[in-house]
Structure formats: C-alpha cells, structure tokens
C-alpha cells in the first residue's frame, strides 16, 4: 500500500513487503525510524522491515539509503540497545527521543547540539563569588567593671570567595573585610582570611575537613587570631532542593587580645572544640533559604556566629541576600556579659 502526504519535500520509506510510506522523518537510530505521516500520524518503523529510504533535501535533492546499510546498523546496535515498541509515539503526536546514546541519523548529518547544562557544570572545576553588603548593627560590650555599652551603627562589607572542586577534594578560599567609622570614632575594623579543605569519602554522606583562619576584629579587641581545625562531617540530607550538613572536631586557637584601654596585650593559646552546621533550602526556583551556625569553645567560654536569610536570584548570576546575623563572644573583657552583636545585612552577590 502507499500513503501520500502533502508538502514541498517528502521523505519516503520503502518496506520489504512493498509498502511505501511518505511523510517527514523526525528521527532515526540503528533500530528504528520515526516517521510522521498525514495518514497515520507519527509511527515507529523497525529498520529490519525497511528496504530503503529516500530523503529529499533542498541542497542535494534525493538521497537513498540502501537496505544493506540499514541492516548493518541494526546488527551493530543489537547488543547495545534495549528493545523499543513499535508505534511508540507520544500523546501529542511527537516521536519520542532516541534512547540509544550511540544513535545514528540517516536523514540529515546534523552537528551535535550544545552540551547539557548539568554535564558542563560537572566539568567546571573553578567557581567563585563576589559580594558587597550593607549592614545595620546593634552591638553590646562590657568592661571588667561590668559597665555595659550599647551602640548602633552602619557597616559596609566586602567579600570574595574562590572554590576549586575535584572528584573528592574541594578547596575554598574566602576573604572578608568590614569597616565602619563616623566623624567622632571608629566603630569597626574586621578582616578574615579562611582556607578550607574538604575530602568526601566513598560514601558521599561523610566527609573530613580542615580549616585555617586568620582574623583581626576591632570590636572584639582582637589584634591577631589564628585557628587551625580538623573536623569530621555528615551530610544528613543532600538533595537538589534541600541540603543539611554538620561537622565537629578540634582545633588549636591562638590570639592576642587588647586589655586595659588598649595599652596591654594578653596572648592566649589553647585547644578548642568546634561545631559547624549548614542548611540550604530552595523554596522556589529563584528563592533559597540559607542558615549557618559555628560554635568555637565550650558551653561557658565560646565564640559563636549564627546567620539566617533569604537569597533571591535577580538575573542569571546576580543575587540579592537579606541576612540576620548574631555574633557572641563570652571571653571579651572576661566577664559574664561579653560581646553581643546583632546585624541585618543586605548583600548584592555575583557568582561566577
């Protein structure tokens, strides 16, 4: 039998039983040819039943694919391709995509398309971030006599991060600088340099990390602060939309703290316990909830930082973050009051 269709350019499939089907070839692989015909719709034909294919192109005119070429391709793919049902068309009439990764096209020699986005991201080893933040802060300190001092001020913050990602080893470098002053006094001068190495085990739910930190903090009366940690972590949840990780370990902590109206320096060197927690929850495609917590020390003498906020995607690589941050250091001025700093940050973030 024969089925005719309308159109300027018609592809023709001649079957071994003598039937001739005309229409448009949508896709071919070594086992099947998907043809759209006005009489039958979209159908799937086995290459074993095809005698020849006639393809009409504007550039070359009519091209014929002989039966022996079809049979050769079918034999080559027999051990590699899973069987496909005939007439396996989608509900909307479109032919389904080929399930054979080594599919061959008999109709047109088209160049391969762009690489899949997920595949290209997997091969990307280097990435980074650059951010500019503005913060409204409320800070509470106390001296050795127990006199409490509370201040409100504005702070500007610059942050840069560079990441290298291997198969199981990752390295992050982070630099943060924060400063604030008025006509009367300096409120804040903060610098943090951090390098973190992370190794993922064969069971991807477990990892080990080592963190090296240098810091100076005017508000906490810190001149030079060094911290080296070693931690073991667990990825409790690791989905595309939700991630939760924790890690704990020990570290060596050394710092110089100014005392007696900044006239003397007290040097401290001691081991410390450290705990880190991180949560990331993608609420919708453009909005993500982020929360982090770090605890350094014991239950009485410690320095902890808690932050939580929302990250909104503005354009392709540009994000806006609104974050609440709570910073507590009980060792400042060596009394029960300590250092207590609250801030609301508005951050413009660029990821590359």
mmCIF file of C-alpha atoms in Angstrom:
data_model
loop_
_atom_site.group_PDB
_atom_site.id
_atom_site.type_symbol
_atom_site.label_atom_id
_atom_site.label_comp_id
_atom_site.label_asym_id
_atom_site.label_seq_id
_atom_site.Cartn_x
_atom_site.Cartn_y
_atom_site.Cartn_z
ATOM 1 C CA UNK A 1 0.000 0.000 0.000
ATOM 2 C CA UNK A 2 1.029 3.620 -0.329
ATOM 3 C CA UNK A 3 0.333 6.677 1.796
ATOM 4 C CA UNK A 4 0.737 10.134 0.280
ATOM 5 C CA UNK A 5 1.139 13.397 2.160
ATOM 6 C CA UNK A 6 1.193 16.978 1.103
ATOM 7 C CA UNK A 7 4.240 19.229 1.278
ATOM 8 C CA UNK A 8 7.113 20.501 -0.821
ATOM 9 C CA UNK A 9 9.674 17.977 0.443
ATOM 10 C CA UNK A 10 8.656 14.391 1.190
ATOM 11 C CA UNK A 11 10.738 11.600 2.693
ATOM 12 C CA UNK A 12 9.848 8.092 1.530
ATOM 13 C CA UNK A 13 10.285 4.777 3.345
ATOM 14 C CA UNK A 14 10.005 1.614 1.229
ATOM 15 C CA UNK A 15 9.276 -1.507 3.283
ATOM 16 C CA UNK A 16 10.407 -5.016 2.326
ATOM 17 C CA UNK A 17 6.774 -6.113 1.856
ATOM 18 C CA UNK A 18 6.374 -3.479 -0.864
ATOM 19 C CA UNK A 19 4.509 -0.818 1.132
ATOM 20 C CA UNK A 20 5.616 2.773 0.608
ATOM 21 C CA UNK A 21 5.187 5.407 3.337
ATOM 22 C CA UNK A 22 5.699 9.105 2.658
ATOM 23 C CA UNK A 23 5.994 11.910 5.151
ATOM 24 C CA UNK A 24 8.688 13.549 7.252
ATOM 25 C CA UNK A 25 11.404 11.589 9.039
ATOM 26 C CA UNK A 26 11.678 13.010 12.553
ATOM 27 C CA UNK A 27 14.491 10.891 13.978
ATOM 28 C CA UNK A 28 16.395 7.672 13.287
ATOM 29 C CA UNK A 29 18.654 5.344 15.184
ATOM 30 C CA UNK A 30 20.145 1.955 14.376
ATOM 31 C CA UNK A 31 16.927 0.109 15.249
ATOM 32 C CA UNK A 32 14.040 2.458 14.461
ATOM 33 C CA UNK A 33 12.921 5.193 12.097
ATOM 34 C CA UNK A 34 10.318 7.656 13.347
ATOM 35 C CA UNK A 35 8.119 8.976 10.545
ATOM 36 C CA UNK A 36 5.289 11.498 10.631
ATOM 37 C CA UNK A 37 2.620 10.843 8.001
ATOM 38 C CA UNK A 38 -0.574 12.798 7.419
ATOM 39 C CA UNK A 39 -2.408 9.486 7.024
ATOM 40 C CA UNK A 40 -1.034 7.600 10.064
ATOM 41 C CA UNK A 41 0.414 10.300 12.319
ATOM 42 C CA UNK A 42 3.750 9.588 13.997
ATOM 43 C CA UNK A 43 4.857 5.952 13.707
ATOM 44 C CA UNK A 44 7.928 3.935 14.631
ATOM 45 C CA UNK A 45 9.323 1.567 11.975
ATOM 46 C CA UNK A 46 11.872 -1.167 12.575
ATOM 47 C CA UNK A 47 14.951 -0.936 10.350
ATOM 48 C CA UNK A 48 14.725 -4.717 9.778
ATOM 49 C CA UNK A 49 11.488 -4.168 7.841
ATOM 50 C CA UNK A 50 12.821 -1.324 5.664
ATOM 51 C CA UNK A 51 14.154 -1.935 2.149
ATOM 52 C CA UNK A 52 15.333 1.609 1.520
ATOM 53 C CA UNK A 53 14.824 5.228 2.497
ATOM 54 C CA UNK A 54 14.579 8.146 0.087
ATOM 55 C CA UNK A 55 15.309 11.538 1.626
ATOM 56 C CA UNK A 56 14.689 14.772 -0.212
ATOM 57 C CA UNK A 57 16.852 17.787 0.665
ATOM 58 C CA UNK A 58 16.947 21.231 -0.871
ATOM 59 C CA UNK A 59 20.730 21.139 -1.249
ATOM 60 C CA UNK A 60 21.309 17.603 -2.549
ATOM 61 C CA UNK A 61 17.936 16.613 -3.911
ATOM 62 C CA UNK A 62 17.035 12.975 -3.386
ATOM 63 C CA UNK A 63 19.291 10.736 -1.251
ATOM 64 C CA UNK A 64 18.785 6.986 -0.984
ATOM 65 C CA UNK A 65 19.828 4.829 1.980
ATOM 66 C CA UNK A 66 20.031 1.187 0.783
ATOM 67 C CA UNK A 67 18.727 -1.752 2.788
ATOM 68 C CA UNK A 68 22.158 -3.243 3.423
ATOM 69 C CA UNK A 69 23.246 -0.066 5.248
ATOM 70 C CA UNK A 70 20.159 -0.250 7.444
ATOM 71 C CA UNK A 71 20.713 -3.927 8.233
ATOM 72 C CA UNK A 72 24.389 -3.317 9.064
ATOM 73 C CA UNK A 73 23.490 -0.560 11.517
ATOM 74 C CA UNK A 74 20.806 -2.737 13.062
ATOM 75 C CA UNK A 75 23.230 -5.618 13.673
ATOM 76 C CA UNK A 76 25.840 -3.279 15.234
ATOM 77 C CA UNK A 77 23.318 -1.943 17.757
ATOM 78 C CA UNK A 78 21.590 -5.226 18.557
ATOM 79 C CA UNK A 79 23.712 -6.000 21.633
ATOM 80 C CA UNK A 80 23.700 -2.426 22.939
ATOM 81 C CA UNK A 81 20.166 -1.107 22.514
ATOM 82 C CA UNK A 82 17.125 -2.101 24.518
ATOM 83 C CA UNK A 83 14.009 -3.183 22.538
ATOM 84 C CA UNK A 84 11.546 -0.442 21.706
ATOM 85 C CA UNK A 85 7.844 -0.964 20.998
ATOM 86 C CA UNK A 86 6.536 -0.038 17.594
ATOM 87 C CA UNK A 87 4.209 2.926 17.185
ATOM 88 C CA UNK A 88 5.751 4.349 20.370
ATOM 89 C CA UNK A 89 4.592 7.874 19.794
ATOM 90 C CA UNK A 90 3.962 10.476 22.495
ATOM 91 C CA UNK A 91 0.383 11.630 23.216
ATOM 92 C CA UNK A 92 0.910 14.923 21.422
ATOM 93 C CA UNK A 93 1.888 13.144 18.206
ATOM 94 C CA UNK A 94 5.659 13.799 18.516
ATOM 95 C CA UNK A 95 8.032 10.884 18.175
ATOM 96 C CA UNK A 96 9.898 10.016 21.379
ATOM 97 C CA UNK A 97 13.607 10.828 21.608
ATOM 98 C CA UNK A 98 16.122 8.106 20.898
ATOM 99 C CA UNK A 99 17.095 6.006 23.900
ATOM 100 C CA UNK A 100 20.311 4.796 22.294
ATOM 101 C CA UNK A 101 23.258 7.082 23.182
ATOM 102 C CA UNK A 102 25.074 5.929 20.018
ATOM 103 C CA UNK A 103 22.114 6.665 17.721
ATOM 104 C CA UNK A 104 22.903 7.309 14.065
ATOM 105 C CA UNK A 105 20.976 9.678 11.827
ATOM 106 C CA UNK A 106 20.235 8.520 8.284
ATOM 107 C CA UNK A 107 18.161 11.545 7.331
ATOM 108 C CA UNK A 108 20.464 14.509 7.855
ATOM 109 C CA UNK A 109 24.032 14.841 9.009
ATOM 110 C CA UNK A 110 23.355 17.420 11.708
ATOM 111 C CA UNK A 111 26.100 18.653 14.067
ATOM 112 C CA UNK A 112 25.711 17.752 17.740
ATOM 113 C CA UNK A 113 23.933 20.301 19.901
ATOM 114 C CA UNK A 114 25.421 22.180 22.844
ATOM 115 C CA UNK A 115 26.478 20.128 25.866
ATOM 116 C CA UNK A 116 23.899 19.513 28.520
ATOM 117 C CA UNK A 117 23.962 22.179 31.245
ATOM 118 C CA UNK A 118 24.397 19.701 34.097
ATOM 119 C CA UNK A 119 27.273 17.965 32.294
ATOM 120 C CA UNK A 120 29.118 21.229 31.673
ATOM 121 C CA UNK A 121 28.708 22.187 35.330
ATOM 122 C CA UNK A 122 30.133 18.871 36.494
ATOM 123 C CA UNK A 123 33.293 19.550 34.488
ATOM 124 C CA UNK A 124 33.656 23.056 35.907
ATOM 125 C CA UNK A 125 36.474 22.952 38.451
ATOM 126 C CA UNK A 126 36.714 26.639 39.411
ATOM 127 C CA UNK A 127 33.971 28.932 40.661
ATOM 128 C CA UNK A 128 33.654 31.910 42.956
ATOM 129 C CA UNK A 129 31.622 34.716 44.477
ATOM 130 C CA UNK A 130 31.984 38.476 44.960
ATOM 131 C CA UNK A 131 29.685 40.405 47.283
ATOM 132 C CA UNK A 132 29.057 43.912 48.607
ATOM 133 C CA UNK A 133 26.999 44.221 51.794
ATOM 134 C CA UNK A 134 25.438 46.976 53.871
ATOM 135 C CA UNK A 135 24.528 46.197 57.492
ATOM 136 C CA UNK A 136 22.554 47.873 60.258
ATOM 137 C CA UNK A 137 24.144 46.739 63.529
ATOM 138 C CA UNK A 138 23.449 46.819 67.259
ATOM 139 C CA UNK A 139 26.444 45.932 69.397
ATOM 140 C CA UNK A 140 26.723 45.378 73.142
ATOM 141 C CA UNK A 141 30.015 45.223 75.068
ATOM 142 C CA UNK A 142 31.007 45.413 78.728
ATOM 143 C CA UNK A 143 34.211 46.170 80.557
ATOM 144 C CA UNK A 144 35.850 44.461 83.536
ATOM 145 C CA UNK A 145 33.815 46.593 85.956
ATOM 146 C CA UNK A 146 30.545 45.388 84.428
ATOM 147 C CA UNK A 147 29.692 48.636 82.651
ATOM 148 C CA UNK A 148 27.535 47.809 79.627
ATOM 149 C CA UNK A 149 27.841 49.849 76.469
ATOM 150 C CA UNK A 150 25.378 49.575 73.576
ATOM 151 C CA UNK A 151 25.886 51.169 70.164
ATOM 152 C CA UNK A 152 24.051 51.309 66.847
ATOM 153 C CA UNK A 153 25.944 51.970 63.624
ATOM 154 C CA UNK A 154 26.205 51.102 59.929
ATOM 155 C CA UNK A 155 28.814 48.835 58.373
ATOM 156 C CA UNK A 156 29.966 48.136 54.829
ATOM 157 C CA UNK A 157 31.371 44.732 53.967
ATOM 158 C CA UNK A 158 33.329 43.290 51.034
ATOM 159 C CA UNK A 159 33.561 39.565 50.468
ATOM 160 C CA UNK A 160 35.303 37.375 47.878
ATOM 161 C CA UNK A 161 35.349 33.593 47.579
ATOM 162 C CA UNK A 162 37.181 31.237 45.239
ATOM 163 C CA UNK A 163 36.441 27.490 45.023
ATOM 164 C CA UNK A 164 38.203 24.552 43.417
ATOM 165 C CA UNK A 165 36.205 21.318 43.119
ATOM 166 C CA UNK A 166 37.768 17.956 42.358
ATOM 167 C CA UNK A 167 36.261 14.494 42.279
ATOM 168 C CA UNK A 168 36.507 14.036 46.055
ATOM 169 C CA UNK A 169 38.611 17.014 47.202
ATOM 170 C CA UNK A 170 37.436 20.622 47.445
ATOM 171 C CA UNK A 171 39.304 23.765 48.493
ATOM 172 C CA UNK A 172 37.676 27.121 49.355
ATOM 173 C CA UNK A 173 39.442 30.441 49.859
ATOM 174 C CA UNK A 174 37.465 33.235 51.497
ATOM 175 C CA UNK A 175 38.324 36.894 52.224
ATOM 176 C CA UNK A 176 36.049 39.266 54.169
ATOM 177 C CA UNK A 177 36.683 42.910 55.114
ATOM 178 C CA UNK A 178 34.311 45.057 57.187
ATOM 179 C CA UNK A 179 34.751 48.682 58.257
ATOM 180 C CA UNK A 180 32.754 51.462 59.885
ATOM 181 C CA UNK A 181 33.550 54.876 61.350
ATOM 182 C CA UNK A 182 31.984 58.287 61.979
ATOM 183 C CA UNK A 183 33.387 61.786 62.420
ATOM 184 C CA UNK A 184 33.906 61.042 66.120
ATOM 185 C CA UNK A 185 35.252 57.486 66.276
ATOM 186 C CA UNK A 186 35.966 54.190 64.561
ATOM 187 C CA UNK A 187 33.274 51.563 65.169
ATOM 188 C CA UNK A 188 34.523 48.529 63.312
ATOM 189 C CA UNK A 189 37.583 47.181 61.509
ATOM 190 C CA UNK A 190 37.412 43.478 60.683
ATOM 191 C CA UNK A 191 39.477 41.207 58.421
ATOM 192 C CA UNK A 192 39.034 37.457 57.918
ATOM 193 C CA UNK A 193 41.098 35.135 55.689
ATOM 194 C CA UNK A 194 39.996 31.496 55.555
ATOM 195 C CA UNK A 195 41.126 28.410 53.678
ATOM 196 C CA UNK A 196 39.047 25.234 53.980
ATOM 197 C CA UNK A 197 39.936 21.820 52.591
ATOM 198 C CA UNK A 198 37.242 19.124 52.351
ATOM 199 C CA UNK A 199 37.564 15.464 51.398
ATOM 200 C CA UNK A 200 34.490 13.332 50.608
ATOM 201 C CA UNK A 201 34.685 9.610 51.346
ATOM 202 C CA UNK A 202 33.421 6.852 49.046
ATOM 203 C CA UNK A 203 30.158 7.061 50.962
ATOM 204 C CA UNK A 204 29.242 10.602 49.911
ATOM 205 C CA UNK A 205 27.348 11.175 53.173
ATOM 206 C CA UNK A 206 30.624 11.514 55.135
ATOM 207 C CA UNK A 207 33.485 13.988 54.765
ATOM 208 C CA UNK A 208 36.546 15.353 56.570
ATOM 209 C CA UNK A 209 37.634 18.987 56.547
ATOM 210 C CA UNK A 210 40.497 21.159 57.737
ATOM 211 C CA UNK A 211 40.112 24.909 58.257
ATOM 212 C CA UNK A 212 42.840 27.561 58.565
ATOM 213 C CA UNK A 213 41.743 31.027 59.735
ATOM 214 C CA UNK A 214 43.463 34.375 60.281
ATOM 215 C CA UNK A 215 41.384 37.181 61.802
ATOM 216 C CA UNK A 216 41.553 40.605 63.365
ATOM 217 C CA UNK A 217 38.480 42.179 64.944
ATOM 218 C CA UNK A 218 38.376 45.692 66.381
ATOM 219 C CA UNK A 219 35.012 45.175 68.128
ATOM 220 C CA UNK A 220 36.183 42.030 69.948
ATOM 221 C CA UNK A 221 39.540 43.630 70.850
ATOM 222 C CA UNK A 222 41.414 41.044 68.761
ATOM 223 C CA UNK A 223 44.746 42.029 67.254
ATOM 224 C CA UNK A 224 45.788 38.729 65.659
ATOM 225 C CA UNK A 225 43.809 35.496 65.758
ATOM 226 C CA UNK A 226 44.869 32.139 64.302
ATOM 227 C CA UNK A 227 42.774 28.986 64.192
ATOM 228 C CA UNK A 228 43.527 25.545 62.764
ATOM 229 C CA UNK A 229 40.813 22.884 62.926
ATOM 230 C CA UNK A 230 40.244 19.283 61.862
ATOM 231 C CA UNK A 231 36.620 18.118 61.594
ATOM 232 C CA UNK A 232 34.522 15.117 60.619
ATOM 233 C CA UNK A 233 31.172 15.820 58.967
ATOM 234 C CA UNK A 234 27.919 14.212 57.902
ATOM 235 C CA UNK A 235 25.595 15.161 55.051
ATOM 236 C CA UNK A 236 22.246 14.385 56.654
ATOM 237 C CA UNK A 237 20.241 15.460 53.607
ATOM 238 C CA UNK A 238 21.743 16.130 50.178
ATOM 239 C CA UNK A 239 19.059 16.801 47.572
ATOM 240 C CA UNK A 240 18.943 19.448 44.874
ATOM 241 C CA UNK A 241 16.330 21.445 46.808
ATOM 242 C CA UNK A 242 17.451 20.736 50.393
ATOM 243 C CA UNK A 243 20.875 20.195 51.985
ATOM 244 C CA UNK A 244 21.751 19.810 55.674
ATOM 245 C CA UNK A 245 25.294 19.137 56.916
ATOM 246 C CA UNK A 246 27.038 19.185 60.301
ATOM 247 C CA UNK A 247 30.666 18.728 61.320
ATOM 248 C CA UNK A 248 32.546 18.631 64.617
ATOM 249 C CA UNK A 249 36.161 18.383 65.688
ATOM 250 C CA UNK A 250 39.011 20.072 67.496
ATOM 251 C CA UNK A 251 41.268 22.988 66.813
ATOM 252 C CA UNK A 252 44.267 24.952 68.009
ATOM 253 C CA UNK A 253 43.334 28.564 68.848
ATOM 254 C CA UNK A 254 45.813 31.416 69.363
ATOM 255 C CA UNK A 255 45.047 35.140 69.604
ATOM 256 C CA UNK A 256 46.184 38.471 71.113
ATOM 257 C CA UNK A 257 43.533 40.491 72.946
ATOM 258 C CA UNK A 258 43.890 44.149 73.938
ATOM 259 C CA UNK A 259 43.137 44.995 77.577
ATOM 260 C CA UNK A 260 43.389 47.986 79.955
ATOM 261 C CA UNK A 261 42.217 50.610 77.459
ATOM 262 C CA UNK A 262 44.239 49.049 74.650
ATOM 263 C CA UNK A 263 47.558 49.589 76.424
ATOM 264 C CA UNK A 264 48.391 45.940 77.098
ATOM 265 C CA UNK A 265 48.062 42.717 75.141
ATOM 266 C CA UNK A 266 47.068 39.337 76.512
ATOM 267 C CA UNK A 267 48.171 36.306 74.463
ATOM 268 C CA UNK A 268 46.037 33.158 74.571
ATOM 269 C CA UNK A 269 46.934 29.698 73.211
ATOM 270 C CA UNK A 270 44.627 26.748 73.874
ATOM 271 C CA UNK A 271 42.820 23.831 72.194
ATOM 272 C CA UNK A 272 39.174 24.367 71.295
ATOM 273 C CA UNK A 273 36.145 22.304 70.324
ATOM 274 C CA UNK A 274 34.412 23.404 67.095
ATOM 275 C CA UNK A 275 30.978 22.637 65.674
ATOM 276 C CA UNK A 276 29.631 23.759 62.272
ATOM 277 C CA UNK A 277 26.120 23.424 60.837
ATOM 278 C CA UNK A 278 24.823 24.489 57.414
ATOM 279 C CA UNK A 279 21.349 24.335 55.864
ATOM 280 C CA UNK A 280 20.229 25.332 52.371
ATOM 281 C CA UNK A 281 16.593 25.036 51.264
ATOM 282 C CA UNK A 282 15.433 26.065 47.786
ATOM 283 C CA UNK A 283 11.858 27.250 48.345
ATOM 284 C CA UNK A 284 11.179 28.067 44.687
ATOM 285 C CA UNK A 285 13.359 28.352 41.585
ATOM 286 C CA UNK A 286 14.521 31.887 42.422
ATOM 287 C CA UNK A 287 14.299 31.927 46.239
ATOM 288 C CA UNK A 288 16.523 29.978 48.681
ATOM 289 C CA UNK A 289 16.639 29.916 52.491
ATOM 290 C CA UNK A 290 20.173 29.779 53.961
ATOM 291 C CA UNK A 291 21.156 29.180 57.591
ATOM 292 C CA UNK A 292 24.576 28.617 59.234
ATOM 293 C CA UNK A 293 25.943 28.226 62.760
ATOM 294 C CA UNK A 294 29.519 27.970 64.107
ATOM 295 C CA UNK A 295 30.456 27.329 67.745
ATOM 296 C CA UNK A 296 34.081 27.568 68.930
ATOM 297 C CA UNK A 297 34.835 26.697 72.571
ATOM 298 C CA UNK A 298 32.835 25.058 75.349
ATOM 299 C CA UNK A 299 29.453 25.901 76.909
ATOM 300 C CA UNK A 300 30.790 28.767 79.065
ATOM 301 C CA UNK A 301 33.655 30.348 77.163
ATOM 302 C CA UNK A 302 32.921 30.404 73.461
ATOM 303 C CA UNK A 303 32.620 32.428 70.273
ATOM 304 C CA UNK A 304 29.526 31.609 68.201
ATOM 305 C CA UNK A 305 28.132 33.024 64.961
ATOM 306 C CA UNK A 306 24.561 32.364 63.797
ATOM 307 C CA UNK A 307 23.143 33.592 60.480
ATOM 308 C CA UNK A 308 19.915 33.039 58.553
ATOM 309 C CA UNK A 309 18.428 34.690 55.489
ATOM 310 C CA UNK A 310 16.948 34.533 52.014
ATOM 311 C CA UNK A 311 18.763 34.530 48.669
ATOM 312 C CA UNK A 312 16.771 35.833 45.699
ATOM 313 C CA UNK A 313 18.032 35.329 42.134
ATOM 314 C CA UNK A 314 17.734 38.593 40.201
ATOM 315 C CA UNK A 315 19.283 37.681 36.831
ATOM 316 C CA UNK A 316 21.492 34.860 35.592
ATOM 317 C CA UNK A 317 24.449 35.179 38.033
ATOM 318 C CA UNK A 318 23.331 38.080 40.251
ATOM 319 C CA UNK A 319 21.636 37.501 43.615
ATOM 320 C CA UNK A 320 20.194 39.601 46.428
ATOM 321 C CA UNK A 321 20.551 38.327 50.011
ATOM 322 C CA UNK A 322 18.819 39.528 53.171
ATOM 323 C CA UNK A 323 20.503 38.048 56.239
ATOM 324 C CA UNK A 324 20.172 38.263 60.029
ATOM 325 C CA UNK A 325 23.448 37.673 61.882
ATOM 326 C CA UNK A 326 24.117 37.132 65.598
ATOM 327 C CA UNK A 327 27.719 37.175 66.894
ATOM 328 C CA UNK A 328 28.529 36.275 70.522
ATOM 329 C CA UNK A 329 31.918 36.132 72.292
ATOM 330 C CA UNK A 330 31.765 35.448 76.041
ATOM 331 C CA UNK A 331 35.523 35.921 76.551
ATOM 332 C CA UNK A 332 35.579 39.589 75.641
ATOM 333 C CA UNK A 333 36.522 41.610 78.760
ATOM 334 C CA UNK A 334 36.441 38.293 80.714
ATOM 335 C CA UNK A 335 33.098 38.661 82.483
ATOM 336 C CA UNK A 336 29.539 37.330 82.187
ATOM 337 C CA UNK A 337 28.321 39.964 79.742
ATOM 338 C CA UNK A 338 30.721 39.527 76.881
ATOM 339 C CA UNK A 339 30.311 40.733 73.328
ATOM 340 C CA UNK A 340 26.866 40.612 71.694
ATOM 341 C CA UNK A 341 26.419 41.859 68.127
ATOM 342 C CA UNK A 342 23.235 41.786 66.021
ATOM 343 C CA UNK A 343 23.110 42.800 62.373
ATOM 344 C CA UNK A 344 20.759 42.827 59.397
ATOM 345 C CA UNK A 345 22.726 42.625 56.162
ATOM 346 C CA UNK A 346 21.634 43.468 52.634
ATOM 347 C CA UNK A 347 24.018 41.806 50.205
ATOM 348 C CA UNK A 348 24.432 42.030 46.439
ATOM 349 C CA UNK A 349 26.113 38.795 45.324
ATOM 350 C CA UNK A 350 27.672 37.830 41.994
ATOM 351 C CA UNK A 351 28.525 34.171 41.326
ATOM 352 C CA UNK A 352 30.957 33.095 38.607
#
